[in-house]
Short mmCIF file of C-alpha atoms and ligand atoms in Angstrom, two decimals:
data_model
loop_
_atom_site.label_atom_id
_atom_site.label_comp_id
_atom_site.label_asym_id
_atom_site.label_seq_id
_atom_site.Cartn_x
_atom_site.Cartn_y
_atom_site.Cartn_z
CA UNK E 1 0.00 0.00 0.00
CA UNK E 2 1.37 3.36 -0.91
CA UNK E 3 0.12 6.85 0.93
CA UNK E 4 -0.15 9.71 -0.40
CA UNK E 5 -1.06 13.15 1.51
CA UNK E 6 -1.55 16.23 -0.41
CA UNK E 7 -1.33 19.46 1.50
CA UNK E 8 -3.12 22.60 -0.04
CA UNK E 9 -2.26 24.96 2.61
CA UNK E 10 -4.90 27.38 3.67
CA UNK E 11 -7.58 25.99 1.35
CA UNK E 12 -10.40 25.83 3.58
CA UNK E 13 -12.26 29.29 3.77
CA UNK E 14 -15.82 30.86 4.27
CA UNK E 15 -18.11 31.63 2.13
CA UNK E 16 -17.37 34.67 0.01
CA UNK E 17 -19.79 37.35 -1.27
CA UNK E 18 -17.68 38.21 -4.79
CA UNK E 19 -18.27 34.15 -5.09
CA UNK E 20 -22.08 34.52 -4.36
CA UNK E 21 -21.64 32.74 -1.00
CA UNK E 22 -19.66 29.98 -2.48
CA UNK E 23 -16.24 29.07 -0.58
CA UNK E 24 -13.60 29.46 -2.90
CA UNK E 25 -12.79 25.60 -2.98
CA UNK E 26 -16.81 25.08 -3.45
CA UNK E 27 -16.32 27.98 -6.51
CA UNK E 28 -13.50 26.06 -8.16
CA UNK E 29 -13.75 23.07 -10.72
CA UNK E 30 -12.18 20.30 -8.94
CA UNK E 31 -12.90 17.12 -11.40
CA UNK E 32 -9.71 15.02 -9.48
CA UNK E 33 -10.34 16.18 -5.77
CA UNK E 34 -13.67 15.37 -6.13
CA UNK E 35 -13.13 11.93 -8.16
CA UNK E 36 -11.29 10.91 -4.77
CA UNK E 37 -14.11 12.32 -2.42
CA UNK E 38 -16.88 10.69 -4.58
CA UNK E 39 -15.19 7.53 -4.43
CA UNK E 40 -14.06 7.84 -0.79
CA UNK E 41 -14.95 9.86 2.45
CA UNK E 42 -14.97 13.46 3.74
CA UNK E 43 -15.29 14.90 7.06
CA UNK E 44 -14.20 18.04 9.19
CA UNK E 45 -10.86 18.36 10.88
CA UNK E 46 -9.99 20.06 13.91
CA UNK E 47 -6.28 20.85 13.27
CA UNK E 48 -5.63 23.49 15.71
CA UNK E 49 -6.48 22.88 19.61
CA UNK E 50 -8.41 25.38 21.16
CA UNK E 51 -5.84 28.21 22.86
CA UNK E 52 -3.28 27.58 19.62
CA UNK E 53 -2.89 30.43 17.02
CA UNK E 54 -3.54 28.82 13.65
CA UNK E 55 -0.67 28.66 11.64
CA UNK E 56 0.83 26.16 9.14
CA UNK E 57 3.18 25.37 11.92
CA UNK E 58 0.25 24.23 14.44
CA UNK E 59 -1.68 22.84 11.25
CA UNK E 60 0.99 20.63 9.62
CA UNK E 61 1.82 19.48 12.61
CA UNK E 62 -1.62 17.72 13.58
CA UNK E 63 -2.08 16.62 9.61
CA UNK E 64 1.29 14.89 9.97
CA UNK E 65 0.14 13.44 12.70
CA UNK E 66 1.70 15.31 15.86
CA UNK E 67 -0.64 16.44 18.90
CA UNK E 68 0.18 20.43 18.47
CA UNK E 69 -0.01 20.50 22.70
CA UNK E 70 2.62 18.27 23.34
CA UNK E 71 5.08 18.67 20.79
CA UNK E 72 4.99 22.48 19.39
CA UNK E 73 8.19 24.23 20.74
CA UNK E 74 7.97 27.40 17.99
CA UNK E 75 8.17 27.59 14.50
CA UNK E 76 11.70 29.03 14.89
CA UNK E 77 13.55 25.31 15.58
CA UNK E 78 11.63 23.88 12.94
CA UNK E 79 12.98 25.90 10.51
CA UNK E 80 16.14 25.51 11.54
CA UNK E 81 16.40 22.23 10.85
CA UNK E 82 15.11 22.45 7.49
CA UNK E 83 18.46 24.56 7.52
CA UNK E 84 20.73 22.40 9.03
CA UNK E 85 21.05 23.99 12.04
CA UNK E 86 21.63 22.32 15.08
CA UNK E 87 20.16 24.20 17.82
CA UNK E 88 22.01 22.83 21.39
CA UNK E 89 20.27 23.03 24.50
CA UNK E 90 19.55 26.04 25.45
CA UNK E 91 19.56 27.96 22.26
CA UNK E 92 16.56 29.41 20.53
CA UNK E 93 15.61 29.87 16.69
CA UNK E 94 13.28 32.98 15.84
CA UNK E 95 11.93 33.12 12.47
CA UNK E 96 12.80 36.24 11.06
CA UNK E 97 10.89 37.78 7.98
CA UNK E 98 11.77 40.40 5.75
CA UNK E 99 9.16 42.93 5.93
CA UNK E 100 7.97 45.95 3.92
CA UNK E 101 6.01 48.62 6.54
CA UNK E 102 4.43 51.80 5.03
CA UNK E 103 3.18 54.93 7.39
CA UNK E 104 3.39 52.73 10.36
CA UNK E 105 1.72 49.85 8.94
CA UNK E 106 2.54 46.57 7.90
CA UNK E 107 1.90 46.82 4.26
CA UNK E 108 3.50 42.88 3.58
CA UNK E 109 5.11 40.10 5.26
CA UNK E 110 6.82 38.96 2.81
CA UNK E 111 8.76 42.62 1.32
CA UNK E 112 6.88 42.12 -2.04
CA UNK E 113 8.71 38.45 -1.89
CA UNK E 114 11.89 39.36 -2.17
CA UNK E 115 14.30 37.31 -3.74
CA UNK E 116 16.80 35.18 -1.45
CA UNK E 117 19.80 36.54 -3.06
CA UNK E 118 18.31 40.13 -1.66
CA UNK E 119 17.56 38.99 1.75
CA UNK E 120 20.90 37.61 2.15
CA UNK E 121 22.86 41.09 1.18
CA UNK E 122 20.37 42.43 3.74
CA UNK E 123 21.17 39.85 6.50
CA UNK E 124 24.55 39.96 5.99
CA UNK E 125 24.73 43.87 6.41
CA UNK E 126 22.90 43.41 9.69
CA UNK E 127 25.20 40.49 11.14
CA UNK E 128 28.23 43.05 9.65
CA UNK E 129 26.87 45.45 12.23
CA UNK E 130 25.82 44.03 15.48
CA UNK E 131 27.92 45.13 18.25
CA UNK E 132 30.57 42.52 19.32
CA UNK E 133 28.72 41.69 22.65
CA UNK E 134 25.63 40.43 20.37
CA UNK E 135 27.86 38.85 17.70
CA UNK E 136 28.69 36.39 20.41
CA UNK E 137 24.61 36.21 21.55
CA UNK E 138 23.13 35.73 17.63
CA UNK E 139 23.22 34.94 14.46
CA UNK E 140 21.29 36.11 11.39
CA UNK E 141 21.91 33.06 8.13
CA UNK E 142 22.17 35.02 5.10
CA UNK E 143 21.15 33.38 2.01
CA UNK E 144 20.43 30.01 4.33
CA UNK E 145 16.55 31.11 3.91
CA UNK E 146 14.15 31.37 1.24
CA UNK E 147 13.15 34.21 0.11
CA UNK E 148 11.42 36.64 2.79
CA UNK E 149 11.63 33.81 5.18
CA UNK E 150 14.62 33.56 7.50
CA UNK E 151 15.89 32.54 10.72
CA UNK E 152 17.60 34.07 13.55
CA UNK E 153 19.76 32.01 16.28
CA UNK E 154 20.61 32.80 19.80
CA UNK E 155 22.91 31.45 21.94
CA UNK E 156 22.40 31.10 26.24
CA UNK E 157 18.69 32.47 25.35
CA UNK E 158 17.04 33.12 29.39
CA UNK E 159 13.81 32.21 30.28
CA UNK E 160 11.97 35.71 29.59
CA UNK E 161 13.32 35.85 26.01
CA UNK E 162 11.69 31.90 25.39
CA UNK E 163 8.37 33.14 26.33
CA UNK E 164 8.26 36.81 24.77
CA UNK E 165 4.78 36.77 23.18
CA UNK E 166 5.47 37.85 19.59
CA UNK E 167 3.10 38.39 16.69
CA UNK E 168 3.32 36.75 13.13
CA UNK E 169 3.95 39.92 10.42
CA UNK E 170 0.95 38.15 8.24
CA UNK E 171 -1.38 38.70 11.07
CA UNK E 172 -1.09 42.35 11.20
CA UNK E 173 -1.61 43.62 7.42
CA UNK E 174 -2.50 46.62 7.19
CA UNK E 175 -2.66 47.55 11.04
CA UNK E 176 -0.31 50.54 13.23
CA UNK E 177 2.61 48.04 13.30
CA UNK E 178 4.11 49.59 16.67
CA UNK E 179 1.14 47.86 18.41
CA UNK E 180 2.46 44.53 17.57
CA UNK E 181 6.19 44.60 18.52
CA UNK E 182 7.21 41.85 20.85
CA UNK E 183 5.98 42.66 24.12
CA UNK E 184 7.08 41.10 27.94
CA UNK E 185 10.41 41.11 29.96
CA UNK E 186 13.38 40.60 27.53
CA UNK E 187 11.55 42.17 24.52
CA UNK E 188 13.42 45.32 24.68
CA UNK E 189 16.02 43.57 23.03
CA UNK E 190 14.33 42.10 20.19
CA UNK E 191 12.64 45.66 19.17
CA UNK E 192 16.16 46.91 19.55
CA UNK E 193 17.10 44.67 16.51
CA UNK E 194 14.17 45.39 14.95
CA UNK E 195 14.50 49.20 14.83
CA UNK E 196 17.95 49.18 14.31
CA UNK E 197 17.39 47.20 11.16
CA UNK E 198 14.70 49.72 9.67
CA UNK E 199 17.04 52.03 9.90
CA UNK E 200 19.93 50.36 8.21
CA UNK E 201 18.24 48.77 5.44
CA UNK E 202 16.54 52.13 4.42
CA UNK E 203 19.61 53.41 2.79
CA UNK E 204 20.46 49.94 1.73
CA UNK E 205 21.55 49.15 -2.27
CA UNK E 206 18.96 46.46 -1.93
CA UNK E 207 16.32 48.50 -1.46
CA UNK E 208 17.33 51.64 -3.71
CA UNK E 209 17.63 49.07 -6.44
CA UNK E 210 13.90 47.60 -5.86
CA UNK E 211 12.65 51.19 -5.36
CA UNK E 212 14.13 52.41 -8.62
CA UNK E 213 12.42 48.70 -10.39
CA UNK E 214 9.13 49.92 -8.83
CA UNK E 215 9.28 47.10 -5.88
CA UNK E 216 8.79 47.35 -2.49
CA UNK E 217 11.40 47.56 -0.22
CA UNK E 218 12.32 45.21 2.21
CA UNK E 219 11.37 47.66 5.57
CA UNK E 220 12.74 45.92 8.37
CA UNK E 221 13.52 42.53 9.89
CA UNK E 222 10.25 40.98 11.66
CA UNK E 223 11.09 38.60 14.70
CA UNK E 224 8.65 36.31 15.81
CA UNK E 225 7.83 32.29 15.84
CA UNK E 226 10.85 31.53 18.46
CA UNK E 227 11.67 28.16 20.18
CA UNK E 228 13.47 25.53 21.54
CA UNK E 229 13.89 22.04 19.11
CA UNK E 230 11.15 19.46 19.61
CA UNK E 231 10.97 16.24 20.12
CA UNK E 232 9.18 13.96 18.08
CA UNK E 233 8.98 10.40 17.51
CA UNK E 234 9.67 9.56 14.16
CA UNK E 235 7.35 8.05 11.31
CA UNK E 236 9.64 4.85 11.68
CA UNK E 237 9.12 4.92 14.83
CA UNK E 238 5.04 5.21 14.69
CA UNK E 239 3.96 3.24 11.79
CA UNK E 240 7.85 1.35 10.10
CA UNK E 241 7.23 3.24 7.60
CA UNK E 242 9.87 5.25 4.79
CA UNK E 243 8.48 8.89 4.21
CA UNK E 244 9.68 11.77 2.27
CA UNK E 245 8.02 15.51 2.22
CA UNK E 246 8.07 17.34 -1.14
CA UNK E 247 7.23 21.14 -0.10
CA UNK E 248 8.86 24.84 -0.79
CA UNK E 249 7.91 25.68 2.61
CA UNK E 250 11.12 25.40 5.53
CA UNK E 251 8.82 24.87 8.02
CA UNK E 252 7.15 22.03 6.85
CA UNK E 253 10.52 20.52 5.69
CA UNK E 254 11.55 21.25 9.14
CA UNK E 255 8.39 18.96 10.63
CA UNK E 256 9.52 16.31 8.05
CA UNK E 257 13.16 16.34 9.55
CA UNK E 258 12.10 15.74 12.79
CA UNK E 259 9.50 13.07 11.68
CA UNK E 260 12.74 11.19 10.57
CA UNK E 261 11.53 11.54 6.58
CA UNK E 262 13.16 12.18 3.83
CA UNK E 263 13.01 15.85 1.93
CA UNK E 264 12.85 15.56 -1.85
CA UNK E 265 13.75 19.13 -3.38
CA UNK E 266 11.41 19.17 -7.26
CA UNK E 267 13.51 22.12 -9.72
CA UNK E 268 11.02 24.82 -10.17
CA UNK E 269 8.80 24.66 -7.18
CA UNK E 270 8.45 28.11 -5.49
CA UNK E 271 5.95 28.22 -2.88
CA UNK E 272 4.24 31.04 -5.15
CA UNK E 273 1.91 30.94 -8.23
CA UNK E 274 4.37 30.01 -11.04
CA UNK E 275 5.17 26.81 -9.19
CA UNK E 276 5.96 23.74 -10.68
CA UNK E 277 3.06 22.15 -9.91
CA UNK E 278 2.95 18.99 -11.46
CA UNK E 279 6.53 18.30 -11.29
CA UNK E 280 5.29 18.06 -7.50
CA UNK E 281 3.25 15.07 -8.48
CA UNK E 282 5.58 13.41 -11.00
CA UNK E 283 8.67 13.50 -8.26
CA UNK E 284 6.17 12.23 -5.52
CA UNK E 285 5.06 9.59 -7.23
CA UNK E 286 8.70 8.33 -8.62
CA UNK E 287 9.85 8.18 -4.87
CA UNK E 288 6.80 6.05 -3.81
CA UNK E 289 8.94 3.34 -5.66
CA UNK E 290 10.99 3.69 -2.23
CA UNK E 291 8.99 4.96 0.03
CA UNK E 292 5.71 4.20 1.87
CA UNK E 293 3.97 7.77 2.36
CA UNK E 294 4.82 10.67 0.46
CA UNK E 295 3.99 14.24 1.83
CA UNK E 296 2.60 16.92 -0.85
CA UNK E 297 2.43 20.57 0.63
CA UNK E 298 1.16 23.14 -1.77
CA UNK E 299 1.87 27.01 -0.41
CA UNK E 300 -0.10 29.10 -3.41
CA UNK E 301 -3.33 28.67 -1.83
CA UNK E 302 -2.50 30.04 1.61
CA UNK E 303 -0.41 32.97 -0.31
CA UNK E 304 -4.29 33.87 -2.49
CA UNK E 305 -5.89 33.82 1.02
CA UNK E 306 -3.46 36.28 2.50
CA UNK E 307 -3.86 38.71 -0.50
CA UNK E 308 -7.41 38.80 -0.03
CA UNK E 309 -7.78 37.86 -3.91
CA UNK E 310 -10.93 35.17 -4.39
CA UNK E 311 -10.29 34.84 -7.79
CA UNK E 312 -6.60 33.87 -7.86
CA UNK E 313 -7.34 31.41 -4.56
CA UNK E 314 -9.94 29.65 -6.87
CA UNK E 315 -7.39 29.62 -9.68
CA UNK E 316 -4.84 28.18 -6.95
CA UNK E 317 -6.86 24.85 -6.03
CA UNK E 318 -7.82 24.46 -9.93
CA UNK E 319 -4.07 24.36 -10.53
CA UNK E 320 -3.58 21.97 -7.79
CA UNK E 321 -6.51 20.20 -8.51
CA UNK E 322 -5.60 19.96 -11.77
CA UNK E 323 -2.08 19.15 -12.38
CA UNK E 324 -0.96 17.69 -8.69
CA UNK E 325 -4.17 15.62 -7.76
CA UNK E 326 -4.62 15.10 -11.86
CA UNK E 327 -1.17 13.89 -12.31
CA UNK E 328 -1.22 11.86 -8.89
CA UNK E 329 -4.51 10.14 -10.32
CA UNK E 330 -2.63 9.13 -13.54
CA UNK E 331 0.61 8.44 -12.04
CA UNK E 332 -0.44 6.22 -8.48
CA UNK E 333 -2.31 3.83 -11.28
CA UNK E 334 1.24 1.66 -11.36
CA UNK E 335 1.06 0.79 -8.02
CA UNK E 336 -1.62 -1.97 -6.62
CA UNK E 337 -2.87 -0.26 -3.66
CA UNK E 338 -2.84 3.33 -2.84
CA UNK E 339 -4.14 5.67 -0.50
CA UNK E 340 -4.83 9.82 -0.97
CA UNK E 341 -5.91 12.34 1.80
CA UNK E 342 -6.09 15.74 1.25
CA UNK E 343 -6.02 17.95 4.34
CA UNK E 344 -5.21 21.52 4.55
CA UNK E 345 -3.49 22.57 7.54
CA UNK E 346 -5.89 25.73 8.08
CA UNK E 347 -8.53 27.91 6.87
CA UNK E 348 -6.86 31.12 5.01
CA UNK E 349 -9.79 33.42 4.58
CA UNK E 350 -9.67 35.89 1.83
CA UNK E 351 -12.07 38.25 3.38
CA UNK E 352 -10.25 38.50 6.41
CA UNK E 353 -6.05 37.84 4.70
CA UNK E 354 -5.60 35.46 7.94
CA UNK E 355 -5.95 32.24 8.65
CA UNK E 356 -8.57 30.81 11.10
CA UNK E 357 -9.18 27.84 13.16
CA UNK E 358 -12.03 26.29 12.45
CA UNK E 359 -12.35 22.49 11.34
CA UNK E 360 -10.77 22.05 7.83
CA UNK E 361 -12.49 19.26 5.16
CA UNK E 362 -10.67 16.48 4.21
CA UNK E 363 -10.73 13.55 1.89
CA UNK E 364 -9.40 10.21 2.23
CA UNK E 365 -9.60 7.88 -0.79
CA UNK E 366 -9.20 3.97 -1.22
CA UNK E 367 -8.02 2.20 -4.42
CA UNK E 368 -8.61 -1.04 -2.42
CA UNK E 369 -12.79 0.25 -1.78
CA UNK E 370 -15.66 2.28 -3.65
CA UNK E 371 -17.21 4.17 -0.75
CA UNK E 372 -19.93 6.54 -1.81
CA UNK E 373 -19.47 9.94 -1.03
CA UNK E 374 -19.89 13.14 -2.08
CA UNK E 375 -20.05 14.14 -5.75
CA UNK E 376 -18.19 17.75 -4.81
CA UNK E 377 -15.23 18.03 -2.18
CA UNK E 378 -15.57 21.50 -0.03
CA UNK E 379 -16.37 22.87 3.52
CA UNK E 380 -20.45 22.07 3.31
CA UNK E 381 -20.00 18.36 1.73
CA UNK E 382 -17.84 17.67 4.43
CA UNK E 383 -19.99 19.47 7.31
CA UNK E 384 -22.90 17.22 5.74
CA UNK E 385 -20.92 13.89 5.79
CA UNK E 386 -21.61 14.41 9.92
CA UNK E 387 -18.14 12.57 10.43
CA UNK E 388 -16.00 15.31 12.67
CA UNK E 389 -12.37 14.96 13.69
CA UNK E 390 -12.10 16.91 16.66
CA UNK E 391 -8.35 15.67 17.43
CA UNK E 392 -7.00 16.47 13.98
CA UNK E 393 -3.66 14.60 14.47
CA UNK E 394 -5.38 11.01 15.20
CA UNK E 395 -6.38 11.21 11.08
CA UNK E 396 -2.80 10.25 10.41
CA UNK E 397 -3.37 7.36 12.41
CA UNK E 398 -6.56 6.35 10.29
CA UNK E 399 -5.17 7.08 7.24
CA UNK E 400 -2.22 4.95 7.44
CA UNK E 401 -4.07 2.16 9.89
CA UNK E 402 -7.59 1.35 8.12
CA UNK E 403 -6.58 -1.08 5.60
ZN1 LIG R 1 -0.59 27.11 6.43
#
């Protein structure tokens, strides 16, 4: 039996009045997605425990099968070891984005997605010109990133800088920035960095290069997301199985480390629009040859949520519809047995640009039975099927134990 889970992050969502109260994965023509659900189940899952912000951090964690409450140290450490960083005891990892802030506002989290090569002459400035006594304390990893996402390490972290509360950048869009800088005993520190970097990158080459090409600039450095490593027990471990991840997303690959599985880089794939969608599929389905479960996460639908854009969200899950689930369809018919969920981590709403935290749908399809379910996957099928996952991370158990 070969798994396959397929990740389309942020896809759940509301109903939306510019769809005429559809939800934007009810709006889209999903001929493969709903092939599987038709042929298979659907349900709601609850992927982020009450108390938990939802993020694709808390999200992916319970749809790859991790209870959020006993294993989420920060999004910071799992990053880190997407980036081969070893984080000893007592060290922390903050993720650190690249932001663009307007008037006081937070106009984008990801600097009008800045290119890596950019961030890194940005990050590298800012480790040129820490003072010697925080040289010693932390570490910015220039070009180690991707893109507006980055990582920041420090060394003998105390106990008040583990539990600063911070605030994600894509929470705040559009809101009086200020309001939203880390807050709690050893925060001064961290809003030290972050002011001092606003002011050095304004003047920066970087960013009179992408005002003069009519981009934004990259504002400031946004610290948030920090923690200790976790511990998890492996996929081995749980179920004997040989995993891999396919994803353009370091924190997922950072979950997949940790799970023990293997992380299969596809040329092309960007975490944005262009892509390489079904190059996704094609490479997931050649490793199945060795592996048990392969791990699809798709980033483009989250990325439509946050800009609030309906349209190019319902364009998003066609494309992954089409030419990851499409290809899948085509490609898993080699095998005997095989097994597809689809689970997004999250709901990214596009009339709000954040995520949320109610229950996700999902699908899990058979080769090896016809079930009878719906003839369209989305959020109201699945609220109708009347089967609820409140634990979200017990699905991975089903998926991989109902044979
Ligand atoms: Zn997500």
């Amino acid at each position: 039996m070969k798994y396959v889970l397929v990740i389309p992050d942020g896809m759940g969502d509301r109903p939306v009045k510019t769809l005429g109260g559809k939800t934007p994965l009810e709006a889209a023509s999903t001929p493969n997605m709903d092939f599987f659900a038709s042929h298979g189940e659907v349900g709601l899952s609850s992927n982020i425990p009450v108390g938990f912000v939802p993020g694709t951090d808390i999200g992916c964690l319970s749809v790859f099968g991790y209870d959020p409450r006993k294993y989420f140290t920060g999004r910071g450490p799992l990053e880190a070891a997407e980036l081969g960083i070893k984080l000893k005891t007592g060290e922390l990892a903050f993720r650190c984005n690249l932001v663009t802030v307007d008037g006081g506002l937070m106009k984008d989290f990801t600097a009008d997605h800045i290119s890596t090569l950019e961030a890194g002459a940005l990050l590298r400035s800012l480790n040129e010109r820490l003072a010697p006594s925080l040289r010693k304390k932390l570490k910015f990893y220039p070009g180690r990133g991707t893109g507006y996402r980055n990582l920041m390490r420090v060394n003998e972290a105390d106990a008040a800088l583990k539990s600063v509360s911070c605030t994600p950048p894509h929470d705040i869009l559009g809101k009086k920035y200020a309001d939203f800088l880390p807050k709690s005993d050893g925060s001064e520190f961290l809003i030290r960095l972050m002011r001092e970097s606003l002011e050095l990158f304004k003047k920066h080459p970087v960013n009179q290069k992408r005002k003069a090409a009519g981009k934004l600039e990259a504002s400031m450095i946004w610290l948030w997301g920090q923690g200790v490593p976790p511990n998890l027990p492996t996929l081995h471990e749980r179920f004997g199985f040989k995993g891999a991840v396919i994803t353009a997303v370091d924190l997922v690959k950072g979950i997949a480390i940790y799970a023990g599985m293997d992380v299969i880089n596809v040329p092309g794939v960007t975490g944005f629009f262009d892509t390489h969608y079904a190059g996704k599929a094609e490479y997931a389905v050649r490793a199945l040859e060795d592996h048990d479960l392969l791990v699809i996460h798709v980033e483009s639908t989250d990325e439509a949520g946050h800009m609030g854009d309906a349209r190019l969200k319902v364009k998003a899950i066609e494309d992954v519809d089409r030419q990851v689930l499409g290809t899948l369809r085509r490609g898993l018919e080699k095998f005997e047995d095989y097994k597809v969920m689809v689970l997004p981590d999250h709901f990214t709403c596009v009339e709000t640009r954040t995520h949320s935290d109610e229950p996700v749908p999902f699908l899990i399809y058979s080769s090896k039975e016809n079930k009878e379910g719906p003839e369209k996957f989305c959020e109201k099928t699945a609220l109708k099927s009347g089967w609820a996952v409140s634990e979200g991370y017990t699905l991975m158990d089903l998926f991989v134990g109902r044979d």
